[in-house]
Amino acid sequence: MLLTTLVLTLSAALLLQGYTQHLFDRTPDATPREPATATSVPAAVGSGGPVIEGSSARTTAPAARTVSLTFDDGPDPVWTPKVLDVLRRHGVHATFFTVGTRVAENPGLARRIVAEGHQIGLHSFTHTDLGSASPWRRTFELRQSQLVVAGATGVTTPLLRPPYSSTNRALTDADWDAVAQAGREGYLTVLTTRDSQDWRRPGVDRIVANSTPAGRSGQIVLLHDAGGDRAQTVAALDLLVPRLKKAGWRFTTVGEAVSLPRTERPATTAHAWQGSALIAALRTSDWVLDGLSWLLWAAGAISALRAVAVFVAARRHVRMRRKPWGPPVTEPVSVIVPAYNESAGIEAAVRSLLASDHPVEVIVVDDGSTDGTADIVEALRLPGVRVIRQENAGKPAALNTGIAAASCDLLVMVDGDTVFEPDAVRMIVQPFADPRVGAVSGNAKVVNRGGLLGRWQHIEYVVGFNLDRRLFDLAECMPTVPGAVGAFRRDALLRVGGVSEITLAEDTDLTMALCRDGWRVVYEERAKAWTEAPASLGALWKQRYRWCYGTLQAMWKHRGALVQRGQAGKLGRRGLVYLLMFQVLLPLLAPVVDVFAVYGLVFLDPVRIVGLWTAFLLLQVLMGLYAFRLDGERPGPLWSLPLQQFVYRQLMYLVVIQSVFTAIAGSRLRWQRMERYGSLSVPVAAPAEAPAPVPVAAHGYEAVPASGYGQGYEAQAADPAPGFDEAYGSQPAPRFGYDPGPAPAYRPRQAPYPAAPQSHIWPSEGPGRDQWDEHR
């Protein structure tokens, strides 16, 4: 509701701005008008006086030897005060036909006009040609003009001069129709008898000559106090007024010249308030538009710089990752799979882990599932797989249970909806050859890419997440190791107290804690895992809402990194600032960009707006092509990128907006289960011949033979895979499509399970404690 209110308010402000500024008729007075008929103009009007009561077709003329000076198009902040000064110096009053939008811009000048005894009239709201306008727009123009005058001066006026009007004889059928409608709405139309033609800027003497009456008849003289340089008009007034006074002419307002009763009347309280509100809205819309223009230019420049930075960082990251981390890491790994109602994909996930070409033990922590997840895993009877049951306590608690039960020093955490490629575990642990590395982010890929929603998420994972991770890795400020595929040193996890339950994005919170503890967090794009993405907008909303809200929590929790030094300072001043800029502030501006784009299409140059949007889209396409190339993906899905801008992007920024409001409100969310669709699969075709198992006794582990294992892939722990020295494990790895058969298990030589570490990451009591004691 708040978002809707804000968008509607912004839309109203831009609509008002667009109407008043970009529909303002600035056609020069000298522009020739197309010939038009005047058959409907009453003869009495065509040959009558310049003041017309349109509803009855009656006219009147000013008294003899009187001159009414009238000024159109104002008030103007430069020229209107100078005109008023001349009139006050010579002691004469005039009539000012004001434009509504200019009254709103200069309400103080409108008040001065009335306060100094001059008469005020209407000249439409946007200086539009009322003759060519539709009836509804004529009414709107007059109504808004009247409200603005009431709000600025506290009075209302019945006097109207239609823009581009002149004498009675110049009235056309369309003009008369507008005059008649104005009469029915209570307005008196005031035309002219003499045109000074000051809008031509013919020179001071010429303006004086054009304004000087030829006989004794009363005159209504047309002048201008706005619309350009009016220096000649001001100078001409200084000559004209004393000259005509000396000749016996009397200067009056239009109302006095035709013996009308006092024309201005006090505005009602309602009209005065409405007028004041309209003036405030108009001025606010000016400020909003100016502010938005600066913000959008800044956002565009920052986005372009980000694209350049991401592109450069990706190229440098590719070159940097060609160098090995050090000696191959071959020690076994504990893989922790927290699971809550993962029956649809848990078997595929576990079997893919056992098919790894690196020694692993798999620990499935069932967090109180109600769909038989733990039963499914236990029924598989796979060697090397343990199931730990605990009461539902949330994903962080499940991960901490797995950390406490793990036998190895290197841990891999994987979601229950994720399938690993055979070399993913081996690849993701290689950076641990560097003792400074505490965690490694793998390359999560979308497996269910069917349909537009799947394609859009696939694009986001490859272009958005992975390009950003390359930049974060290079800048040493990685904020998130994804829960789908991440590796950690056990010692690093123990030092930071394990996985925190304070925030909803436990993976982001944990990664930031590791960075602040001095550990490096890196990205290994060759460690690929396939994960199920939400297949409906509702499921996607829930997932991203949790992600975004949790990220905001983690950012706030670790805000102290902004003032720290070392690795923590890199996270704070690089990672947190980047997240704040591109994942919070710019998405909050996204609705503004969309509304402004519509505004530009309607009121500005649509060709320029479409051109800018096309350039922005082209930049995204180029980044997408490069990212897809880096990830070894076919670029086909990028055809849907233009459509993504109209649906998916809007959904994402709505998620950010709701998350920000939720965070401000202080609400909390629990670890939510994502809907599973069973789109994960295990390998189905075996290679012709599998290499022999590699002993891992050097690590304190021994291989446990499994029947049928000869048809699968074995773990290679002692020696690097063929080609490792040349290309850092870049030999072609089998993709999904083979059957690993029962995988080997690796067990410690001494005890079947280690004692629970005495660390505060493991609860001394509560959910999961009994299960741990029983397992031990």
mmCIF file of C-alpha atoms in Angstrom, residues 126-471:
data_model
loop_
_atom_site.group_PDB
_atom_site.id
_atom_site.type_symbol
_atom_site.label_atom_id
_atom_site.label_comp_id
_atom_site.label_asym_id
_atom_site.label_seq_id
_atom_site.Cartn_x
_atom_site.Cartn_y
_atom_site.Cartn_z
ATOM 1 C CA THR A 126 -0.848 26.693 -19.976
ATOM 2 C CA HIS A 127 -1.256 29.470 -22.554
ATOM 3 C CA THR A 128 -3.156 27.108 -24.801
ATOM 4 C CA ASP A 129 -5.234 28.158 -27.805
ATOM 5 C CA LEU A 130 -8.723 27.731 -26.377
ATOM 6 C CA GLY A 131 -10.286 27.834 -29.811
ATOM 7 C CA SER A 132 -8.559 24.637 -30.869
ATOM 8 C CA ALA A 133 -8.855 22.952 -27.455
ATOM 9 C CA SER A 134 -11.541 20.445 -26.568
ATOM 10 C CA PRO A 135 -14.414 21.590 -24.333
ATOM 11 C CA TRP A 136 -13.139 19.581 -21.335
ATOM 12 C CA ARG A 137 -9.689 21.093 -21.645
ATOM 13 C CA ARG A 138 -11.089 24.634 -21.851
ATOM 14 C CA THR A 139 -12.940 24.031 -18.602
ATOM 15 C CA PHE A 140 -9.846 22.507 -17.019
ATOM 16 C CA GLU A 141 -7.647 25.401 -18.128
ATOM 17 C CA LEU A 142 -9.975 28.034 -16.704
ATOM 18 C CA ARG A 143 -10.704 26.118 -13.528
ATOM 19 C CA GLN A 144 -7.050 25.564 -12.672
ATOM 20 C CA SER A 145 -6.154 29.170 -13.514
ATOM 21 C CA GLN A 146 -8.883 30.446 -11.235
ATOM 22 C CA LEU A 147 -7.749 28.178 -8.380
ATOM 23 C CA VAL A 148 -4.133 29.272 -8.704
ATOM 24 C CA VAL A 149 -5.099 32.948 -8.652
ATOM 25 C CA ALA A 150 -7.315 32.310 -5.628
ATOM 26 C CA GLY A 151 -4.519 30.485 -3.847
ATOM 27 C CA ALA A 152 -1.955 33.192 -4.603
ATOM 28 C CA THR A 153 -4.043 36.364 -4.096
ATOM 29 C CA GLY A 154 -7.140 35.347 -2.167
ATOM 30 C CA VAL A 155 -9.438 36.701 -4.884
ATOM 31 C CA THR A 156 -11.253 35.358 -7.925
ATOM 32 C CA THR A 157 -11.816 37.136 -11.228
ATOM 33 C CA PRO A 158 -14.299 36.780 -14.097
ATOM 34 C CA LEU A 159 -12.008 38.410 -16.678
ATOM 35 C CA LEU A 160 -10.530 36.202 -19.381
ATOM 36 C CA ARG A 161 -8.360 36.891 -22.356
ATOM 37 C CA PRO A 162 -7.890 33.835 -24.590
ATOM 38 C CA PRO A 163 -4.284 33.382 -25.767
ATOM 39 C CA TYR A 164 -3.664 34.385 -29.403
ATOM 40 C CA SER A 165 -6.827 36.529 -29.458
ATOM 41 C CA SER A 166 -6.893 40.056 -30.875
ATOM 42 C CA THR A 167 -9.877 42.144 -32.020
ATOM 43 C CA ASN A 168 -13.547 41.217 -32.438
ATOM 44 C CA ARG A 169 -13.254 41.089 -36.230
ATOM 45 C CA ALA A 170 -10.544 38.410 -35.962
ATOM 46 C CA LEU A 171 -12.852 35.940 -34.187
ATOM 47 C CA THR A 172 -13.352 32.624 -35.970
ATOM 48 C CA ASP A 173 -16.017 29.993 -35.428
ATOM 49 C CA ALA A 174 -13.675 28.060 -33.121
ATOM 50 C CA ASP A 175 -12.794 31.204 -31.184
ATOM 51 C CA TRP A 176 -16.446 32.087 -30.764
ATOM 52 C CA ASP A 177 -17.218 28.591 -29.530
ATOM 53 C CA ALA A 178 -14.575 29.057 -26.801
ATOM 54 C CA VAL A 179 -15.883 32.536 -25.933
ATOM 55 C CA ALA A 180 -19.460 31.247 -25.706
ATOM 56 C CA GLN A 181 -18.415 28.333 -23.464
ATOM 57 C CA ALA A 182 -16.452 30.701 -21.214
ATOM 58 C CA GLY A 183 -19.539 32.896 -20.969
ATOM 59 C CA ARG A 184 -21.658 29.957 -19.888
ATOM 60 C CA GLU A 185 -19.070 29.238 -17.184
ATOM 61 C CA GLY A 186 -19.265 32.809 -15.866
ATOM 62 C CA TYR A 187 -16.368 34.567 -17.603
ATOM 63 C CA LEU A 188 -16.189 37.847 -19.506
ATOM 64 C CA THR A 189 -13.895 37.713 -22.521
ATOM 65 C CA VAL A 190 -11.695 40.774 -22.972
ATOM 66 C CA LEU A 191 -10.274 41.345 -26.451
ATOM 67 C CA THR A 192 -8.231 44.347 -27.634
ATOM 68 C CA THR A 193 -8.643 47.425 -29.781
ATOM 69 C CA ARG A 194 -4.982 48.292 -30.246
ATOM 70 C CA ASP A 195 -1.993 45.938 -30.460
ATOM 71 C CA SER A 196 1.312 47.496 -29.471
ATOM 72 C CA GLN A 197 3.056 44.616 -31.262
ATOM 73 C CA ASP A 198 5.715 44.710 -28.582
ATOM 74 C CA TRP A 199 6.028 40.939 -29.084
ATOM 75 C CA ARG A 200 7.772 41.794 -32.368
ATOM 76 C CA ARG A 201 10.277 44.041 -30.526
ATOM 77 C CA PRO A 202 9.972 46.722 -33.227
ATOM 78 C CA GLY A 203 11.627 49.434 -31.130
ATOM 79 C CA VAL A 204 10.443 51.765 -28.392
ATOM 80 C CA ASP A 205 9.095 54.463 -30.711
ATOM 81 C CA ARG A 206 7.135 51.952 -32.776
ATOM 82 C CA ILE A 207 5.551 50.469 -29.632
ATOM 83 C CA VAL A 208 4.539 53.951 -28.476
ATOM 84 C CA ALA A 209 3.059 54.770 -31.883
ATOM 85 C CA ASN A 210 1.115 51.489 -32.056
ATOM 86 C CA SER A 211 -0.316 52.114 -28.584
ATOM 87 C CA THR A 212 -1.403 55.723 -29.153
ATOM 88 C CA PRO A 213 -5.172 56.173 -29.857
ATOM 89 C CA ALA A 214 -6.125 57.800 -33.185
ATOM 90 C CA GLY A 215 -9.456 59.322 -32.111
ATOM 91 C CA ARG A 216 -11.538 59.854 -28.989
ATOM 92 C CA SER A 217 -12.807 56.260 -28.593
ATOM 93 C CA GLY A 218 -11.766 54.319 -25.517
ATOM 94 C CA GLN A 219 -9.002 51.797 -26.100
ATOM 95 C CA ILE A 220 -7.864 48.475 -24.671
ATOM 96 C CA VAL A 221 -4.154 48.247 -25.487
ATOM 97 C CA LEU A 222 -2.324 44.916 -25.703
ATOM 98 C CA LEU A 223 1.169 44.716 -24.136
ATOM 99 C CA HIS A 224 3.239 41.917 -22.604
ATOM 100 C CA ASP A 225 5.106 41.593 -19.320
ATOM 101 C CA ALA A 226 6.532 38.136 -20.049
ATOM 102 C CA GLY A 227 7.453 35.820 -22.898
ATOM 103 C CA GLY A 228 10.930 37.138 -23.570
ATOM 104 C CA ASP A 229 12.927 40.347 -23.391
ATOM 105 C CA ARG A 230 10.462 43.152 -22.564
ATOM 106 C CA ALA A 231 12.981 45.989 -22.155
ATOM 107 C CA GLN A 232 11.395 47.850 -25.086
ATOM 108 C CA THR A 233 7.951 47.551 -23.460
ATOM 109 C CA VAL A 234 9.199 48.987 -20.161
ATOM 110 C CA ALA A 235 10.921 51.880 -21.923
ATOM 111 C CA ALA A 236 7.851 52.555 -24.098
ATOM 112 C CA LEU A 237 5.615 52.766 -21.037
ATOM 113 C CA ASP A 238 7.803 55.505 -19.590
ATOM 114 C CA LEU A 239 7.111 57.554 -22.748
ATOM 115 C CA LEU A 240 3.522 56.539 -23.494
ATOM 116 C CA VAL A 241 1.856 57.184 -20.136
ATOM 117 C CA PRO A 242 2.975 60.797 -19.589
ATOM 118 C CA ARG A 243 2.363 61.629 -23.269
ATOM 119 C CA LEU A 244 -1.251 60.359 -23.208
ATOM 120 C CA LYS A 245 -1.914 61.938 -19.827
ATOM 121 C CA LYS A 246 -0.772 65.268 -21.213
ATOM 122 C CA ALA A 247 -3.135 64.768 -24.137
ATOM 123 C CA GLY A 248 -6.095 64.319 -21.747
ATOM 124 C CA TRP A 249 -6.418 60.552 -21.700
ATOM 125 C CA ARG A 250 -7.418 58.739 -18.515
ATOM 126 C CA PHE A 251 -5.822 55.412 -17.586
ATOM 127 C CA THR A 252 -8.147 52.841 -15.997
ATOM 128 C CA THR A 253 -8.504 49.128 -15.536
ATOM 129 C CA VAL A 254 -10.766 47.191 -17.910
ATOM 130 C CA GLY A 255 -13.493 46.948 -15.278
ATOM 131 C CA GLU A 256 -13.507 50.696 -14.700
ATOM 132 C CA ALA A 257 -13.366 51.448 -18.422
ATOM 133 C CA VAL A 258 -16.624 49.584 -19.109
ATOM 134 C CA SER A 259 -18.261 50.597 -15.784
ATOM 135 C CA LEU A 260 -18.330 47.082 -14.356
ATOM 136 C CA PRO A 261 -18.843 46.618 -10.629
ATOM 137 C CA ARG A 262 -15.748 45.492 -8.768
ATOM 138 C CA THR A 263 -14.581 42.441 -10.660
ATOM 139 C CA GLU A 264 -12.371 40.738 -8.086
ATOM 140 C CA ARG A 265 -14.182 39.011 -5.275
ATOM 141 C CA PRO A 266 -12.760 37.368 -2.165
ATOM 142 C CA ALA A 267 -12.197 33.677 -2.791
ATOM 143 C CA THR A 268 -14.041 31.213 -0.626
ATOM 144 C CA THR A 269 -12.023 29.385 1.981
ATOM 145 C CA ALA A 270 -12.340 26.141 0.006
ATOM 146 C CA HIS A 271 -11.121 27.756 -3.205
ATOM 147 C CA ALA A 272 -8.241 29.467 -1.432
ATOM 148 C CA TRP A 273 -7.118 26.186 0.161
ATOM 149 C CA GLN A 274 -7.473 24.286 -3.096
ATOM 150 C CA GLY A 275 -5.501 26.950 -4.906
ATOM 151 C CA SER A 276 -2.750 26.917 -2.306
ATOM 152 C CA ALA A 277 -2.578 23.123 -2.552
ATOM 153 C CA LEU A 278 -2.348 23.336 -6.339
ATOM 154 C CA ILE A 279 0.466 25.866 -6.130
ATOM 155 C CA ALA A 280 2.302 23.658 -3.646
ATOM 156 C CA ALA A 281 1.805 20.639 -5.903
ATOM 157 C CA LEU A 282 3.116 22.504 -8.933
ATOM 158 C CA ARG A 283 6.180 23.783 -7.122
ATOM 159 C CA THR A 284 6.809 20.386 -5.540
ATOM 160 C CA SER A 285 6.574 18.723 -8.937
ATOM 161 C CA ASP A 286 9.249 21.134 -10.173
ATOM 162 C CA TRP A 287 11.540 20.148 -7.320
ATOM 163 C CA VAL A 288 10.747 16.458 -7.790
ATOM 164 C CA LEU A 289 11.573 16.619 -11.475
ATOM 165 C CA ASP A 290 14.823 18.466 -10.866
ATOM 166 C CA GLY A 291 15.823 16.035 -8.152
ATOM 167 C CA LEU A 292 14.884 13.019 -10.250
ATOM 168 C CA SER A 293 16.839 14.324 -13.192
ATOM 169 C CA TRP A 294 19.988 14.614 -11.105
ATOM 170 C CA LEU A 295 19.384 11.242 -9.457
ATOM 171 C CA LEU A 296 18.797 9.480 -12.761
ATOM 172 C CA TRP A 297 21.874 10.990 -14.344
ATOM 173 C CA ALA A 298 23.895 9.932 -11.317
ATOM 174 C CA ALA A 299 22.362 6.441 -11.329
ATOM 175 C CA GLY A 300 23.056 6.080 -15.037
ATOM 176 C CA ALA A 301 26.661 7.153 -14.630
ATOM 177 C CA ILE A 302 27.172 4.832 -11.662
ATOM 178 C CA SER A 303 25.588 1.917 -13.533
ATOM 179 C CA ALA A 304 27.833 2.523 -16.536
ATOM 180 C CA LEU A 305 30.899 2.664 -14.288
ATOM 181 C CA ARG A 306 29.779 -0.540 -12.614
ATOM 182 C CA ALA A 307 29.467 -2.277 -15.997
ATOM 183 C CA VAL A 308 32.990 -1.216 -16.901
ATOM 184 C CA ALA A 309 34.338 -2.260 -13.496
ATOM 185 C CA VAL A 310 32.647 -5.673 -13.660
ATOM 186 C CA PHE A 311 33.917 -6.280 -17.196
ATOM 187 C CA VAL A 312 37.511 -5.337 -16.324
ATOM 188 C CA ALA A 313 37.402 -7.346 -13.106
ATOM 189 C CA ALA A 314 36.080 -10.418 -14.930
ATOM 190 C CA ARG A 315 38.937 -10.313 -17.429
ATOM 191 C CA ARG A 316 41.532 -9.940 -14.696
ATOM 192 C CA HIS A 317 39.867 -12.684 -12.664
ATOM 193 C CA VAL A 318 40.104 -15.092 -15.609
ATOM 194 C CA ARG A 319 43.827 -14.440 -15.945
ATOM 195 C CA MET A 320 44.353 -14.675 -12.193
ATOM 196 C CA ARG A 321 42.590 -18.039 -11.906
ATOM 197 C CA ARG A 322 44.841 -19.626 -14.530
ATOM 198 C CA LYS A 323 47.518 -19.849 -11.877
ATOM 199 C CA PRO A 324 47.241 -22.779 -9.429
ATOM 200 C CA TRP A 325 46.642 -22.003 -5.771
ATOM 201 C CA GLY A 326 49.511 -24.247 -4.730
ATOM 202 C CA PRO A 327 49.992 -27.973 -4.254
ATOM 203 C CA PRO A 328 46.823 -29.930 -5.066
ATOM 204 C CA VAL A 329 44.459 -30.310 -2.130
ATOM 205 C CA THR A 330 43.587 -34.007 -1.830
ATOM 206 C CA GLU A 331 42.420 -34.398 1.768
ATOM 207 C CA PRO A 332 38.878 -35.705 2.234
ATOM 208 C CA VAL A 333 35.925 -33.406 2.713
ATOM 209 C CA SER A 334 32.804 -33.523 4.865
ATOM 210 C CA VAL A 335 29.728 -32.440 2.909
ATOM 211 C CA ILE A 336 26.881 -31.106 5.043
ATOM 212 C CA VAL A 337 23.364 -31.178 3.592
ATOM 213 C CA PRO A 338 20.777 -29.378 5.759
ATOM 214 C CA ALA A 339 17.363 -30.655 4.729
ATOM 215 C CA TYR A 340 13.837 -29.627 5.533
ATOM 216 C CA ASN A 341 11.157 -31.387 3.482
ATOM 217 C CA GLU A 342 13.523 -32.084 0.585
ATOM 218 C CA SER A 343 12.033 -35.412 -0.480
ATOM 219 C CA ALA A 344 11.745 -34.299 -4.109
ATOM 220 C CA GLY A 345 15.469 -33.883 -4.674
ATOM 221 C CA ILE A 346 17.418 -35.288 -1.737
ATOM 222 C CA GLU A 347 18.275 -38.583 -3.428
ATOM 223 C CA ALA A 348 19.678 -36.866 -6.516
ATOM 224 C CA ALA A 349 21.678 -34.503 -4.327
ATOM 225 C CA VAL A 350 23.202 -37.260 -2.203
ATOM 226 C CA ARG A 351 24.007 -39.535 -5.128
ATOM 227 C CA SER A 352 25.717 -36.700 -7.002
ATOM 228 C CA LEU A 353 27.919 -36.029 -3.975
ATOM 229 C CA LEU A 354 28.937 -39.685 -3.745
ATOM 230 C CA ALA A 355 29.845 -39.573 -7.443
ATOM 231 C CA SER A 356 32.478 -36.937 -6.721
ATOM 232 C CA ASP A 357 36.028 -37.570 -7.891
ATOM 233 C CA HIS A 358 37.222 -36.442 -4.467
ATOM 234 C CA PRO A 359 36.890 -38.357 -1.172
ATOM 235 C CA VAL A 360 33.832 -37.198 0.735
ATOM 236 C CA GLU A 361 31.626 -38.090 3.651
ATOM 237 C CA VAL A 362 28.036 -36.889 3.371
ATOM 238 C CA ILE A 363 26.108 -35.730 6.428
ATOM 239 C CA VAL A 364 22.409 -35.126 5.898
ATOM 240 C CA VAL A 365 20.905 -33.139 8.775
ATOM 241 C CA ASP A 366 17.127 -33.561 8.743
ATOM 242 C CA ASP A 367 15.653 -30.490 10.428
ATOM 243 C CA GLY A 368 12.338 -31.954 11.503
ATOM 244 C CA SER A 369 11.063 -32.760 8.009
ATOM 245 C CA THR A 370 7.489 -33.970 7.741
ATOM 246 C CA ASP A 371 7.738 -35.503 4.261
ATOM 247 C CA GLY A 372 10.046 -38.401 5.068
ATOM 248 C CA THR A 373 13.274 -36.807 3.824
ATOM 249 C CA ALA A 374 15.412 -38.645 6.370
ATOM 250 C CA ASP A 375 13.643 -41.933 5.692
ATOM 251 C CA ILE A 376 14.403 -41.626 1.973
ATOM 252 C CA VAL A 377 18.122 -41.147 2.592
ATOM 253 C CA GLU A 378 18.318 -43.958 5.127
ATOM 254 C CA ALA A 379 16.455 -46.298 2.796
ATOM 255 C CA LEU A 380 19.136 -45.788 0.163
ATOM 256 C CA ARG A 381 21.680 -47.455 2.487
ATOM 257 C CA LEU A 382 24.526 -45.640 0.769
ATOM 258 C CA PRO A 383 27.945 -46.141 2.382
ATOM 259 C CA GLY A 384 29.545 -42.940 3.546
ATOM 260 C CA VAL A 385 26.215 -41.183 4.119
ATOM 261 C CA ARG A 386 24.998 -40.325 7.607
ATOM 262 C CA VAL A 387 21.612 -39.007 8.583
ATOM 263 C CA ILE A 388 21.162 -36.895 11.695
ATOM 264 C CA ARG A 389 17.631 -36.121 12.795
ATOM 265 C CA GLN A 390 16.765 -33.123 14.913
ATOM 266 C CA GLU A 391 13.670 -31.206 15.830
ATOM 267 C CA ASN A 392 12.902 -28.326 13.544
ATOM 268 C CA ALA A 393 15.203 -25.497 14.606
ATOM 269 C CA GLY A 394 16.041 -23.709 11.370
ATOM 270 C CA LYS A 395 18.757 -23.956 8.770
ATOM 271 C CA PRO A 396 21.557 -22.383 10.891
ATOM 272 C CA ALA A 397 20.952 -24.941 13.616
ATOM 273 C CA ALA A 398 20.994 -27.742 11.034
ATOM 274 C CA LEU A 399 24.296 -26.509 9.647
ATOM 275 C CA ASN A 400 25.816 -26.262 13.110
ATOM 276 C CA THR A 401 24.706 -29.825 13.784
ATOM 277 C CA GLY A 402 26.500 -30.923 10.639
ATOM 278 C CA ILE A 403 29.642 -28.945 11.518
ATOM 279 C CA ALA A 404 29.810 -30.607 14.912
ATOM 280 C CA ALA A 405 29.378 -34.070 13.399
ATOM 281 C CA ALA A 406 31.869 -33.609 10.552
ATOM 282 C CA SER A 407 35.041 -35.704 10.528
ATOM 283 C CA CYS A 408 37.157 -33.601 8.182
ATOM 284 C CA ASP A 409 38.915 -30.264 8.409
ATOM 285 C CA LEU A 410 37.426 -29.064 5.119
ATOM 286 C CA LEU A 411 33.659 -28.720 4.922
ATOM 287 C CA VAL A 412 31.352 -28.242 1.965
ATOM 288 C CA MET A 413 27.827 -26.977 2.608
ATOM 289 C CA VAL A 414 25.179 -27.719 0.045
ATOM 290 C CA ASP A 415 21.423 -27.239 -0.105
ATOM 291 C CA GLY A 416 19.170 -30.234 -0.418
ATOM 292 C CA ASP A 417 17.949 -29.064 -3.826
ATOM 293 C CA THR A 418 21.413 -29.017 -5.383
ATOM 294 C CA VAL A 419 23.291 -31.544 -7.524
ATOM 295 C CA PHE A 420 27.094 -31.400 -7.806
ATOM 296 C CA GLU A 421 29.111 -32.098 -10.903
ATOM 297 C CA PRO A 422 31.660 -34.920 -10.400
ATOM 298 C CA ASP A 423 34.627 -32.540 -10.091
ATOM 299 C CA ALA A 424 32.848 -29.821 -8.117
ATOM 300 C CA VAL A 425 34.112 -30.889 -4.678
ATOM 301 C CA ARG A 426 37.665 -31.259 -5.938
ATOM 302 C CA MET A 427 37.582 -27.878 -7.611
ATOM 303 C CA ILE A 428 36.029 -26.001 -4.719
ATOM 304 C CA VAL A 429 38.660 -27.122 -2.188
ATOM 305 C CA GLN A 430 41.727 -26.290 -4.286
ATOM 306 C CA PRO A 431 41.888 -22.653 -3.066
ATOM 307 C CA PHE A 432 42.529 -23.997 0.451
ATOM 308 C CA ALA A 433 46.103 -24.578 -0.681
ATOM 309 C CA ASP A 434 46.435 -20.921 0.281
ATOM 310 C CA PRO A 435 46.364 -20.811 4.101
ATOM 311 C CA ARG A 436 44.759 -17.353 4.020
ATOM 312 C CA VAL A 437 41.594 -18.692 2.375
ATOM 313 C CA GLY A 438 38.832 -19.466 4.834
ATOM 314 C CA ALA A 439 35.912 -20.009 2.466
ATOM 315 C CA VAL A 440 35.255 -20.611 -1.222
ATOM 316 C CA SER A 441 32.174 -19.788 -3.252
ATOM 317 C CA GLY A 442 31.255 -22.224 -5.986
ATOM 318 C CA ASN A 443 29.345 -21.662 -9.210
ATOM 319 C CA ALA A 444 25.619 -22.302 -8.698
ATOM 320 C CA LYS A 445 23.656 -22.904 -11.869
ATOM 321 C CA VAL A 446 19.932 -23.137 -12.539
ATOM 322 C CA VAL A 447 18.873 -26.621 -13.610
ATOM 323 C CA ASN A 448 15.191 -25.948 -14.395
ATOM 324 C CA ARG A 449 15.601 -23.399 -17.177
ATOM 325 C CA GLY A 450 12.351 -24.108 -18.973
ATOM 326 C CA GLY A 451 9.943 -21.234 -19.485
ATOM 327 C CA LEU A 452 10.573 -17.530 -19.240
ATOM 328 C CA LEU A 453 10.936 -17.508 -15.466
ATOM 329 C CA GLY A 454 13.579 -20.221 -15.578
ATOM 330 C CA ARG A 455 15.478 -18.440 -18.349
ATOM 331 C CA TRP A 456 15.397 -15.149 -16.478
ATOM 332 C CA GLN A 457 16.792 -16.721 -13.318
ATOM 333 C CA HIS A 458 19.433 -18.505 -15.376
ATOM 334 C CA ILE A 459 20.466 -15.135 -16.840
ATOM 335 C CA GLU A 460 20.538 -13.582 -13.378
ATOM 336 C CA TYR A 461 22.724 -16.346 -11.958
ATOM 337 C CA VAL A 462 25.225 -16.172 -14.823
ATOM 338 C CA VAL A 463 25.261 -12.422 -15.488
ATOM 339 C CA GLY A 464 24.383 -10.933 -12.124
ATOM 340 C CA PHE A 465 25.669 -13.246 -9.425
ATOM 341 C CA ASN A 466 28.723 -14.709 -11.119
ATOM 342 C CA LEU A 467 30.067 -11.476 -12.599
ATOM 343 C CA ASP A 468 29.677 -9.800 -9.229
ATOM 344 C CA ARG A 469 31.508 -12.657 -7.520
ATOM 345 C CA ARG A 470 34.461 -12.196 -9.826
ATOM 346 C CA LEU A 471 34.556 -8.523 -8.898
#
